[in-house]
mmCIF file of C-alpha atoms in Angstrom:
data_model
loop_
_atom_site.group_PDB
_atom_site.id
_atom_site.type_symbol
_atom_site.label_atom_id
_atom_site.label_comp_id
_atom_site.label_asym_id
_atom_site.label_seq_id
_atom_site.Cartn_x
_atom_site.Cartn_y
_atom_site.Cartn_z
ATOM 1 C CA UNK E 912 -1.197 87.679 -5.699
ATOM 2 C CA UNK E 913 -1.560 84.875 -3.278
ATOM 3 C CA UNK E 914 1.271 82.997 -4.766
ATOM 4 C CA UNK E 915 3.535 86.304 -4.395
ATOM 5 C CA UNK E 916 2.378 86.701 -0.885
ATOM 6 C CA UNK E 917 3.139 82.952 -0.275
ATOM 7 C CA UNK E 918 6.521 83.153 -1.692
ATOM 8 C CA UNK E 919 7.328 86.291 0.363
ATOM 9 C CA UNK E 920 6.122 84.436 3.480
ATOM 10 C CA UNK E 921 8.029 81.208 2.685
ATOM 11 C CA UNK E 922 4.893 79.211 1.906
ATOM 12 C CA UNK E 923 3.526 76.944 -0.807
ATOM 13 C CA UNK E 924 0.136 75.859 -1.678
ATOM 14 C CA UNK E 925 -0.481 72.163 -2.361
ATOM 15 C CA UNK E 926 -3.525 70.609 -3.788
ATOM 16 C CA UNK E 927 -4.473 67.029 -3.060
ATOM 17 C CA UNK E 928 -7.182 65.316 -5.306
ATOM 18 C CA UNK E 929 -10.006 63.388 -3.803
ATOM 19 C CA UNK E 930 -8.521 60.004 -4.991
ATOM 20 C CA UNK E 931 -5.113 61.023 -3.437
ATOM 21 C CA UNK E 932 -3.483 61.474 0.005
ATOM 22 C CA UNK E 933 0.060 62.838 0.860
ATOM 23 C CA UNK E 934 2.812 62.680 3.474
ATOM 24 C CA UNK E 935 4.642 65.899 3.864
ATOM 25 C CA UNK E 936 8.003 66.679 5.338
ATOM 26 C CA UNK E 937 9.640 69.876 6.182
ATOM 27 C CA UNK E 938 13.332 70.098 6.924
ATOM 28 C CA UNK E 939 13.505 66.362 6.508
ATOM 29 C CA UNK E 940 10.882 65.720 9.358
ATOM 30 C CA UNK E 941 7.520 64.022 8.813
ATOM 31 C CA UNK E 942 4.890 66.563 9.639
ATOM 32 C CA UNK E 943 1.694 64.860 8.783
ATOM 33 C CA UNK E 944 -0.799 63.495 6.159
ATOM 34 C CA UNK E 945 -2.662 65.615 3.796
ATOM 35 C CA UNK E 946 -6.300 64.854 3.011
ATOM 36 C CA UNK E 947 -8.276 66.091 -0.169
ATOM 37 C CA UNK E 948 -8.221 69.824 -0.559
ATOM 38 C CA UNK E 949 -5.739 72.809 -0.810
ATOM 39 C CA UNK E 950 -3.011 73.096 1.860
ATOM 40 C CA UNK E 951 -0.714 75.933 2.763
ATOM 41 C CA UNK E 952 2.592 74.660 3.869
ATOM 42 C CA UNK E 953 5.945 76.133 4.918
ATOM 43 C CA UNK E 954 8.473 75.975 2.253
ATOM 44 C CA UNK E 955 11.422 78.319 3.305
ATOM 45 C CA UNK E 956 14.481 77.540 1.021
ATOM 46 C CA UNK E 957 12.584 74.820 -0.684
ATOM 47 C CA UNK E 958 12.888 72.474 2.265
ATOM 48 C CA UNK E 959 9.116 71.340 1.846
ATOM 49 C CA UNK E 960 8.776 67.732 0.434
ATOM 50 C CA UNK E 961 5.380 66.105 -0.454
ATOM 51 C CA UNK E 962 4.970 62.439 -1.151
ATOM 52 C CA UNK E 963 1.760 61.837 -2.947
ATOM 53 C CA UNK E 964 -0.173 58.484 -2.994
ATOM 54 C CA UNK E 965 -3.127 57.299 -4.592
ATOM 55 C CA UNK E 966 -6.103 55.595 -2.844
ATOM 56 C CA UNK E 967 -6.540 53.062 -5.848
ATOM 57 C CA UNK E 968 -5.748 49.562 -4.516
ATOM 58 C CA UNK E 969 -6.198 50.759 -0.905
ATOM 59 C CA UNK E 970 -2.918 49.567 0.484
ATOM 60 C CA UNK E 971 -0.637 52.093 2.090
ATOM 61 C CA UNK E 972 3.167 51.666 1.376
ATOM 62 C CA UNK E 973 5.609 54.255 2.709
ATOM 63 C CA UNK E 974 9.039 54.212 4.363
ATOM 64 C CA UNK E 975 7.545 56.680 6.806
ATOM 65 C CA UNK E 976 4.882 54.234 8.168
ATOM 66 C CA UNK E 977 6.538 53.588 11.562
ATOM 67 C CA UNK E 978 7.172 57.237 12.060
ATOM 68 C CA UNK E 979 3.739 58.293 11.448
ATOM 69 C CA UNK E 980 2.327 55.804 14.045
ATOM 70 C CA UNK E 981 5.191 56.493 16.592
ATOM 71 C CA UNK E 982 5.359 60.233 16.424
ATOM 72 C CA UNK E 983 1.914 61.164 14.936
ATOM 73 C CA UNK E 984 -0.476 58.574 16.293
ATOM 74 C CA UNK E 985 -3.533 61.049 15.945
ATOM 75 C CA UNK E 986 -2.951 61.666 12.221
ATOM 76 C CA UNK E 987 -2.079 57.945 11.599
ATOM 77 C CA UNK E 988 -5.294 56.871 13.156
ATOM 78 C CA UNK E 989 -7.314 59.455 11.202
ATOM 79 C CA UNK E 990 -6.100 58.305 7.768
ATOM 80 C CA UNK E 991 -4.802 54.868 8.122
ATOM 81 C CA UNK E 992 -6.187 51.418 9.349
ATOM 82 C CA UNK E 993 -3.759 48.646 10.456
ATOM 83 C CA UNK E 994 -4.446 44.894 10.561
ATOM 84 C CA UNK E 995 -2.225 42.176 12.151
ATOM 85 C CA UNK E 996 -2.339 38.545 12.499
ATOM 86 C CA UNK E 997 -1.074 36.245 15.165
ATOM 87 C CA UNK E 998 1.016 33.032 14.944
ATOM 88 C CA UNK E 999 -1.951 30.821 14.347
ATOM 89 C CA UNK E 1000 -4.271 33.304 12.514
ATOM 90 C CA UNK E 1001 -5.125 34.254 8.926
ATOM 91 C CA UNK E 1002 -7.045 37.265 8.118
ATOM 92 C CA UNK E 1003 -9.270 37.663 5.041
ATOM 93 C CA UNK E 1004 -9.488 41.519 4.361
ATOM 94 C CA UNK E 1005 -12.251 43.007 2.554
ATOM 95 C CA UNK E 1006 -12.682 46.434 0.996
ATOM 96 C CA UNK E 1007 -16.122 47.672 0.065
ATOM 97 C CA UNK E 1008 -17.597 44.166 0.243
ATOM 98 C CA UNK E 1009 -15.038 42.489 -2.103
ATOM 99 C CA UNK E 1010 -12.009 40.510 -0.880
ATOM 100 C CA UNK E 1011 -8.850 42.617 -0.999
ATOM 101 C CA UNK E 1012 -6.170 40.373 0.387
ATOM 102 C CA UNK E 1013 -5.328 37.471 2.713
ATOM 103 C CA UNK E 1014 -2.830 37.860 5.444
ATOM 104 C CA UNK E 1015 -0.689 35.136 6.397
ATOM 105 C CA UNK E 1016 0.170 34.424 10.165
ATOM 106 C CA UNK E 1017 2.473 37.106 11.858
ATOM 107 C CA UNK E 1018 1.720 39.543 9.010
ATOM 108 C CA UNK E 1019 0.639 43.161 8.799
ATOM 109 C CA UNK E 1020 -1.308 45.125 6.420
ATOM 110 C CA UNK E 1021 -1.845 49.034 6.427
ATOM 111 C CA UNK E 1022 -4.496 50.477 4.357
ATOM 112 C CA UNK E 1023 -5.874 53.994 3.669
ATOM 113 C CA UNK E 1024 -9.132 54.140 5.763
ATOM 114 C CA UNK E 1025 -10.861 56.485 3.126
ATOM 115 C CA UNK E 1026 -10.373 53.707 0.530
ATOM 116 C CA UNK E 1027 -12.833 51.578 2.464
ATOM 117 C CA UNK E 1028 -15.143 50.574 4.124
ATOM 118 C CA UNK E 1029 -12.940 47.870 5.502
ATOM 119 C CA UNK E 1030 -13.617 44.397 7.194
ATOM 120 C CA UNK E 1031 -11.452 41.736 8.313
ATOM 121 C CA UNK E 1032 -12.352 38.032 9.168
ATOM 122 C CA UNK E 1033 -9.879 36.413 11.364
ATOM 123 C CA UNK E 1034 -9.463 32.531 10.956
ATOM 124 C CA UNK E 1035 -7.932 30.562 13.883
ATOM 125 C CA UNK E 1036 -5.850 27.843 12.074
ATOM 126 C CA UNK E 1037 -5.327 25.766 15.159
ATOM 127 C CA UNK E 1038 -9.187 25.165 15.418
ATOM 128 C CA UNK E 1039 -9.805 24.313 11.718
ATOM 129 C CA UNK E 1040 -7.678 24.635 8.525
ATOM 130 C CA UNK E 1041 -10.620 24.039 6.219
ATOM 131 C CA UNK E 1042 -11.863 27.157 4.433
ATOM 132 C CA UNK E 1043 -15.590 27.797 4.844
ATOM 133 C CA UNK E 1044 -17.344 26.916 1.604
ATOM 134 C CA UNK E 1045 -18.741 30.361 1.134
ATOM 135 C CA UNK E 1046 -15.449 31.901 1.746
ATOM 136 C CA UNK E 1047 -13.865 29.537 -0.667
ATOM 137 C CA UNK E 1048 -16.336 30.348 -3.332
ATOM 138 C CA UNK E 1049 -15.562 34.166 -2.906
ATOM 139 C CA UNK E 1050 -11.839 33.505 -3.133
ATOM 140 C CA UNK E 1051 -12.264 31.397 -6.268
ATOM 141 C CA UNK E 1052 -14.523 34.128 -7.795
ATOM 142 C CA UNK E 1053 -11.988 36.841 -6.936
ATOM 143 C CA UNK E 1054 -9.559 34.908 -9.083
ATOM 144 C CA UNK E 1055 -6.345 36.646 -8.060
ATOM 145 C CA UNK E 1056 -3.344 34.326 -7.700
ATOM 146 C CA UNK E 1057 -2.002 36.251 -4.628
ATOM 147 C CA UNK E 1058 -5.172 35.544 -2.786
ATOM 148 C CA UNK E 1059 -4.820 31.790 -3.313
ATOM 149 C CA UNK E 1060 -1.014 31.552 -2.706
ATOM 150 C CA UNK E 1061 -1.854 30.183 0.800
ATOM 151 C CA UNK E 1062 -4.872 28.048 -0.318
ATOM 152 C CA UNK E 1063 -4.901 24.569 -1.643
ATOM 153 C CA UNK E 1064 -7.912 23.362 -3.551
ATOM 154 C CA UNK E 1065 -8.811 19.602 -3.309
ATOM 155 C CA UNK E 1066 -11.367 18.006 -5.403
ATOM 156 C CA UNK E 1067 -12.842 14.826 -4.072
ATOM 157 C CA UNK E 1068 -14.839 12.694 -6.726
ATOM 158 C CA UNK E 1069 -17.875 10.577 -6.300
ATOM 159 C CA UNK E 1070 -16.913 7.228 -4.547
ATOM 160 C CA UNK E 1071 -13.907 8.730 -2.824
ATOM 161 C CA UNK E 1072 -13.120 10.253 0.563
ATOM 162 C CA UNK E 1073 -10.289 12.715 1.388
ATOM 163 C CA UNK E 1074 -8.485 12.235 4.829
ATOM 164 C CA UNK E 1075 -7.197 15.519 6.212
ATOM 165 C CA UNK E 1076 -4.101 15.463 8.394
ATOM 166 C CA UNK E 1077 -2.603 18.529 10.240
ATOM 167 C CA UNK E 1078 1.085 18.169 11.471
ATOM 168 C CA UNK E 1079 0.794 14.375 10.891
ATOM 169 C CA UNK E 1080 -2.463 14.077 13.036
ATOM 170 C CA UNK E 1081 -5.820 13.055 11.473
ATOM 171 C CA UNK E 1082 -8.040 16.089 11.565
ATOM 172 C CA UNK E 1083 -11.145 15.025 9.519
ATOM 173 C CA UNK E 1084 -12.698 13.615 6.355
ATOM 174 C CA UNK E 1085 -13.542 15.434 3.219
ATOM 175 C CA UNK E 1086 -16.647 14.280 1.396
ATOM 176 C CA UNK E 1087 -17.036 14.440 -2.403
ATOM 177 C CA UNK E 1088 -16.893 17.989 -3.736
ATOM 178 C CA UNK E 1089 -14.523 20.822 -3.752
ATOM 179 C CA UNK E 1090 -12.756 21.662 -0.669
ATOM 180 C CA UNK E 1091 -10.053 24.312 0.230
ATOM 181 C CA UNK E 1092 -7.608 24.543 3.205
ATOM 182 C CA UNK E 1093 -5.085 26.950 4.342
ATOM 183 C CA UNK E 1094 -1.603 26.057 3.567
ATOM 184 C CA UNK E 1095 0.212 28.118 6.056
ATOM 185 C CA UNK E 1096 1.253 28.099 9.799
ATOM 186 C CA UNK E 1097 1.145 24.157 9.718
ATOM 187 C CA UNK E 1098 1.747 21.025 7.569
ATOM 188 C CA UNK E 1099 -1.646 20.176 6.116
ATOM 189 C CA UNK E 1100 -2.208 17.194 3.705
ATOM 190 C CA UNK E 1101 -4.967 15.311 2.127
ATOM 191 C CA UNK E 1102 -5.082 11.717 1.198
ATOM 192 C CA UNK E 1103 -7.545 10.666 -1.382
ATOM 193 C CA UNK E 1104 -8.855 7.208 -0.856
ATOM 194 C CA UNK E 1105 -11.024 5.574 -3.550
ATOM 195 C CA UNK E 1106 -13.828 3.572 -1.888
ATOM 196 C CA UNK E 1107 -15.026 1.672 -5.037
ATOM 197 C CA UNK E 1108 -14.104 -1.963 -5.937
ATOM 198 C CA UNK E 1109 -10.626 -2.076 -7.320
ATOM 199 C CA UNK E 1110 -8.925 -4.948 -9.187
ATOM 200 C CA UNK E 1111 -5.429 -6.155 -8.380
ATOM 201 C CA UNK E 1112 -3.274 -8.557 -10.412
ATOM 202 C CA UNK E 1113 -0.319 -10.459 -9.070
ATOM 203 C CA UNK E 1114 1.304 -11.736 -12.384
ATOM 204 C CA UNK E 1115 4.401 -13.844 -13.108
ATOM 205 C CA UNK E 1116 5.100 -14.943 -9.586
ATOM 206 C CA UNK E 1117 7.690 -17.882 -9.428
ATOM 207 C CA UNK E 1118 7.406 -20.765 -6.883
ATOM 208 C CA UNK E 1119 8.865 -24.198 -6.319
ATOM 209 C CA UNK E 1120 6.306 -27.182 -5.740
ATOM 210 C CA UNK E 1121 6.795 -29.855 -3.221
ATOM 211 C CA UNK E 1122 8.174 -32.097 -5.948
ATOM 212 C CA UNK E 1123 10.509 -29.298 -6.880
ATOM 213 C CA UNK E 1124 8.940 -28.186 -10.165
ATOM 214 C CA UNK E 1125 9.378 -24.499 -10.771
ATOM 215 C CA UNK E 1126 6.078 -22.672 -11.724
ATOM 216 C CA UNK E 1127 4.780 -19.215 -12.572
ATOM 217 C CA UNK E 1128 1.512 -18.153 -11.432
ATOM 218 C CA UNK E 1129 -1.019 -15.308 -12.085
ATOM 219 C CA UNK E 1130 -3.348 -14.276 -9.268
ATOM 220 C CA UNK E 1131 -6.232 -11.901 -9.601
ATOM 221 C CA UNK E 1132 -8.122 -10.225 -6.801
ATOM 222 C CA UNK E 1133 -10.878 -7.578 -6.084
ATOM 223 C CA UNK E 1134 -11.072 -5.437 -3.012
ATOM 224 C CA UNK E 1135 -12.441 -2.155 -1.539
ATOM 225 C CA UNK E 1136 -11.598 0.038 1.277
ATOM 226 C CA UNK E 1137 -14.222 -0.199 4.151
ATOM 227 C CA UNK E 1138 -12.210 1.666 6.757
ATOM 228 C CA UNK E 1139 -10.093 4.364 5.077
ATOM 229 C CA UNK E 1140 -8.654 5.758 8.210
ATOM 230 C CA UNK E 1141 -7.254 2.321 9.201
ATOM 231 C CA UNK E 1142 -6.177 1.591 5.656
ATOM 232 C CA UNK E 1143 -4.017 4.811 5.619
ATOM 233 C CA UNK E 1144 -2.688 4.740 9.202
ATOM 234 C CA UNK E 1145 -2.078 1.040 9.708
ATOM 235 C CA UNK E 1146 0.260 0.588 6.707
ATOM 236 C CA UNK E 1147 2.195 2.732 4.307
ATOM 237 C CA UNK E 1148 0.523 1.547 1.099
ATOM 238 C CA UNK E 1149 -2.510 -0.837 1.580
ATOM 239 C CA UNK E 1150 -2.722 -1.879 -2.045
ATOM 240 C CA UNK E 1151 1.092 -3.019 -1.827
ATOM 241 C CA UNK E 1152 0.233 -4.730 1.395
ATOM 242 C CA UNK E 1153 -2.502 -6.744 -0.305
ATOM 243 C CA UNK E 1154 -0.150 -7.594 -3.127
ATOM 244 C CA UNK E 1155 2.460 -8.903 -0.905
ATOM 245 C CA UNK E 1156 -0.072 -10.771 1.109
ATOM 246 C CA UNK E 1157 -1.325 -12.548 -2.036
ATOM 247 C CA UNK E 1158 2.222 -13.412 -2.922
ATOM 248 C CA UNK E 1159 3.099 -14.983 0.218
ATOM 249 C CA UNK E 1160 -0.246 -16.900 0.840
ATOM 250 C CA UNK E 1161 -0.026 -18.571 -2.640
ATOM 251 C CA UNK E 1162 3.620 -19.306 -2.326
ATOM 252 C CA UNK E 1163 3.140 -20.950 1.014
ATOM 253 C CA UNK E 1164 0.167 -22.921 0.019
ATOM 254 C CA UNK E 1165 1.197 -24.114 -3.477
ATOM 255 C CA UNK E 1166 4.737 -24.683 -2.308
ATOM 256 C CA UNK E 1167 3.413 -27.442 0.016
ATOM 257 C CA UNK E 1168 1.778 -29.282 -2.933
ATOM 258 C CA UNK E 1169 2.888 -31.257 -5.898
ATOM 259 C CA UNK E 1170 2.304 -30.298 -9.362
ATOM 260 C CA UNK E 1171 -0.352 -32.863 -9.952
ATOM 261 C CA UNK E 1172 -2.136 -31.677 -6.776
ATOM 262 C CA UNK E 1173 -2.084 -28.068 -7.886
ATOM 263 C CA UNK E 1174 -3.389 -28.966 -11.258
ATOM 264 C CA UNK E 1175 -6.167 -31.108 -9.941
ATOM 265 C CA UNK E 1176 -7.169 -29.101 -6.889
ATOM 266 C CA UNK E 1177 -6.934 -25.451 -8.210
ATOM 267 C CA UNK E 1178 -10.298 -24.490 -6.566
ATOM 268 C CA UNK E 1179 -9.342 -25.751 -3.322
ATOM 269 C CA UNK E 1180 -6.040 -23.929 -3.288
ATOM 270 C CA UNK E 1181 -7.864 -20.585 -3.956
ATOM 271 C CA UNK E 1182 -10.008 -21.278 -0.757
ATOM 272 C CA UNK E 1183 -7.078 -22.093 1.399
ATOM 273 C CA UNK E 1184 -5.012 -19.168 0.366
ATOM 274 C CA UNK E 1185 -7.998 -16.600 0.339
ATOM 275 C CA UNK E 1186 -8.963 -17.315 4.041
ATOM 276 C CA UNK E 1187 -5.562 -15.988 5.318
ATOM 277 C CA UNK E 1188 -5.494 -13.052 3.030
ATOM 278 C CA UNK E 1189 -8.963 -11.925 3.823
ATOM 279 C CA UNK E 1190 -8.330 -12.175 7.539
ATOM 280 C CA UNK E 1191 -5.119 -10.105 7.331
ATOM 281 C CA UNK E 1192 -6.611 -7.522 5.003
ATOM 282 C CA UNK E 1193 -9.686 -6.926 7.261
ATOM 283 C CA UNK E 1194 -7.301 -5.932 10.103
ATOM 284 C CA UNK E 1195 -6.279 -2.977 7.916
ATOM 285 C CA UNK E 1196 -9.702 -1.793 6.586
ATOM 286 C CA UNK E 1197 -9.840 -3.853 3.418
ATOM 287 C CA UNK E 1198 -12.633 -6.037 2.218
ATOM 288 C CA UNK E 1199 -11.232 -8.644 -0.134
ATOM 289 C CA UNK E 1200 -13.838 -10.441 -2.353
ATOM 290 C CA UNK E 1201 -12.777 -12.510 -5.341
ATOM 291 C CA UNK E 1202 -9.393 -14.127 -5.297
ATOM 292 C CA UNK E 1203 -8.740 -16.301 -8.271
ATOM 293 C CA UNK E 1204 -5.545 -18.414 -9.348
ATOM 294 C CA UNK E 1205 -5.843 -17.503 -12.842
ATOM 295 C CA UNK E 1206 -2.881 -19.321 -14.509
ATOM 296 C CA UNK E 1207 -0.462 -21.895 -13.761
ATOM 297 C CA UNK E 1208 2.573 -21.568 -16.281
ATOM 298 C CA UNK E 1209 4.922 -24.369 -16.608
ATOM 299 C CA UNK E 1210 8.510 -24.077 -18.001
ATOM 300 C CA UNK E 1211 8.881 -24.957 -21.844
ATOM 301 C CA UNK E 1212 10.564 -28.318 -21.082
ATOM 302 C CA UNK E 1213 8.121 -29.269 -18.388
ATOM 303 C CA UNK E 1214 5.265 -28.464 -20.661
ATOM 304 C CA UNK E 1215 6.739 -30.781 -23.312
ATOM 305 C CA UNK E 1216 7.217 -33.572 -20.734
ATOM 306 C CA UNK E 1217 3.659 -33.021 -19.523
ATOM 307 C CA UNK E 1218 2.361 -33.333 -23.035
ATOM 308 C CA UNK E 1219 4.236 -36.606 -23.534
ATOM 309 C CA UNK E 1220 2.873 -38.007 -20.328
ATOM 310 C CA UNK E 1221 -0.679 -36.995 -21.218
ATOM 311 C CA UNK E 1222 -0.132 -38.458 -24.828
ATOM 312 C CA UNK E 1223 1.062 -41.703 -23.327
ATOM 313 C CA UNK E 1224 -1.912 -41.768 -20.909
ATOM 314 C CA UNK E 1225 -4.327 -41.293 -23.790
ATOM 315 C CA UNK E 1226 -2.571 -43.973 -25.979
ATOM 316 C CA UNK E 1227 -2.754 -46.373 -22.953
ATOM 317 C CA UNK E 1228 -6.430 -45.526 -22.430
ATOM 318 C CA UNK E 1229 -7.126 -46.122 -26.246
ATOM 319 C CA UNK E 1230 -5.357 -49.457 -26.109
ATOM 320 C CA UNK E 1231 -7.250 -50.525 -23.163
ATOM 321 C CA UNK E 1232 -10.611 -49.771 -24.994
ATOM 322 C CA UNK E 1233 -9.504 -51.455 -28.137
ATOM 323 C CA UNK E 1234 -8.536 -54.715 -26.197
ATOM 324 C CA UNK E 1235 -11.898 -54.434 -24.320
ATOM 325 C CA UNK E 1236 -13.735 -54.257 -27.646
ATOM 326 C CA UNK E 1237 -11.721 -57.258 -29.127
ATOM 327 C CA UNK E 1238 -12.539 -59.215 -26.045
ATOM 328 C CA UNK E 1239 -16.163 -58.458 -26.304
ATOM 329 C CA UNK E 1240 -16.198 -59.332 -29.943
ATOM 330 C CA UNK E 1241 -14.387 -62.851 -29.230
ATOM 331 C CA UNK E 1242 -16.895 -63.425 -26.443
ATOM 332 C CA UNK E 1243 -19.713 -62.776 -28.800
ATOM 333 C CA UNK E 1244 -18.373 -65.207 -31.280
ATOM 334 C CA UNK E 1245 -17.799 -67.808 -28.527
ATOM 335 C CA UNK E 1246 -21.426 -67.577 -27.542
ATOM 336 C CA UNK E 1247 -22.645 -67.759 -31.119
ATOM 337 C CA UNK E 1248 -20.466 -70.890 -31.653
ATOM 338 C CA UNK E 1249 -22.028 -72.542 -28.499
ATOM 339 C CA UNK E 1250 -25.520 -71.857 -29.617
ATOM 340 C CA UNK E 1251 -24.766 -73.274 -32.971
ATOM 341 C CA UNK E 1252 -23.276 -76.376 -31.582
ATOM 342 C CA UNK E 1253 -26.263 -77.103 -29.534
ATOM 343 C CA UNK E 1254 -28.648 -76.356 -32.379
ATOM 344 C CA UNK E 1255 -27.865 -78.083 -35.885
ATOM 345 C CA UNK E 1256 -30.549 -76.238 -37.551
ATOM 346 C CA UNK E 1257 -29.196 -72.843 -36.676
ATOM 347 C CA UNK E 1258 -25.700 -73.978 -37.984
ATOM 348 C CA UNK E 1259 -27.190 -74.877 -41.298
ATOM 349 C CA UNK E 1260 -29.064 -71.654 -41.655
ATOM 350 C CA UNK E 1261 -25.815 -69.869 -41.071
ATOM 351 C CA UNK E 1262 -24.256 -71.951 -43.735
ATOM 352 C CA UNK E 1263 -27.133 -71.167 -46.206
ATOM 353 C CA UNK E 1264 -26.708 -67.299 -45.454
ATOM 354 C CA UNK E 1265 -23.021 -67.654 -46.028
ATOM 355 C CA UNK E 1266 -23.532 -69.351 -49.337
ATOM 356 C CA UNK E 1267 -26.069 -66.820 -50.508
ATOM 357 C CA UNK E 1268 -23.693 -64.111 -49.676
ATOM 358 C CA UNK E 1269 -20.904 -65.662 -51.634
ATOM 359 C CA UNK E 1270 -23.092 -66.636 -54.640
ATOM 360 C CA UNK E 1271 -24.006 -62.997 -55.358
ATOM 361 C CA UNK E 1272 -20.389 -62.102 -55.881
ATOM 362 C CA UNK E 1273 -19.056 -65.050 -58.219
ATOM 363 C CA UNK E 1274 -20.216 -66.536 -61.444
ATOM 364 C CA UNK E 1275 -19.685 -70.186 -60.251
ATOM 365 C CA UNK E 1276 -19.374 -71.651 -56.851
ATOM 366 C CA UNK E 1277 -18.632 -75.421 -55.985
ATOM 367 C CA UNK E 1278 -19.420 -76.564 -52.288
ATOM 368 C CA UNK E 1279 -18.263 -79.772 -50.954
ATOM 369 C CA UNK E 1280 -19.754 -81.047 -47.729
ATOM 370 C CA UNK E 1281 -18.748 -83.909 -45.571
ATOM 371 C CA UNK E 1282 -20.880 -86.927 -44.905
ATOM 372 C CA UNK E 1283 -22.703 -85.002 -42.142
ATOM 373 C CA UNK E 1284 -22.683 -81.807 -43.910
ATOM 374 C CA UNK E 1285 -25.531 -79.867 -45.215
ATOM 375 C CA UNK E 1286 -25.294 -81.604 -48.725
ATOM 376 C CA UNK E 1287 -23.995 -85.049 -49.798
ATOM 377 C CA UNK E 1288 -23.326 -84.293 -53.407
ATOM 378 C CA UNK E 1289 -21.237 -81.711 -55.275
ATOM 379 C CA UNK E 1290 -23.480 -78.604 -55.934
ATOM 380 C CA UNK E 1291 -22.799 -76.273 -58.637
ATOM 381 C CA UNK E 1292 -24.281 -72.827 -58.449
ATOM 382 C CA UNK E 1293 -24.557 -70.624 -61.469
ATOM 383 C CA UNK E 1294 -24.923 -66.880 -61.243
ATOM 384 C CA UNK E 1295 -26.658 -66.793 -64.594
#
């Protein structure tokens, strides 16, 4: 009966569920927002139009949003909540205690009030782009990619430090751990700097010695960053700067020396070159410890010549030793002869020793002495 009466009266009954809201229009004009329950609306000539929306998700999206706030502000205020951010602001929107969305600068979000309760946390980017640790954990826990589209996560390991810059200006240091910062409204970057000791090798560097010998050298160094801000801001690449400093220092030092000096005074060369390198690197925040000239590599033909020189030197040394030994032996014989000349008994004893030695090796031996010899007659010795 009611539906018959409504039809005769040009009306329509519309039921809105608890999880729904609706915008209704009559004759093309927005008339209001319908809450949960039954509504009797004019509908002559079927000119009523109802646009239903679910409260699930909370966000309000309709082409009639502006009309509602402009022409029906009371109804809009009764059903809708609107959030806006400024040029340097980000807003974290919560619904019923959980993060719903993150608003970028100069953005707007309209939600169904009844889908709440709602809460907004506004962050001033100009003051600090770093996300508070508690908020970062909540964002990560939410695990929604759209929430993290404006967020960058940086992990700084033990022994490292992160240098935070905003629009090219140093804004702070990030200690070991996980840190997040907002990526909107300004240019934010993080430079990770390793504070542990690092090795650096300069290999295969060619140079010309004072005596015009071409060499290749290998240099090894160890360094660590003691002032990360200086190391990052004073030069473009501190490791490359150290590399070039080692190249220049050793080329300059070794280039003023002959090949023999380099081979003989390698330790001293290290000390001379290292002093300059350490001083220059301290100015950009680096502490350089060990610097070693590891290898001096000669060209093939130079190695061959050097080997020949060394061989000749060794042969000369051996010849000197041999001549010295021969001289000593001759001098010893001369001394012995002088002793025997002064002592006839000693001479005769030596003769007897010689005869004894010879007699053991032959069957028959004949010895003839002079008138002043050991014996006056012919002596025959038989080995039998």
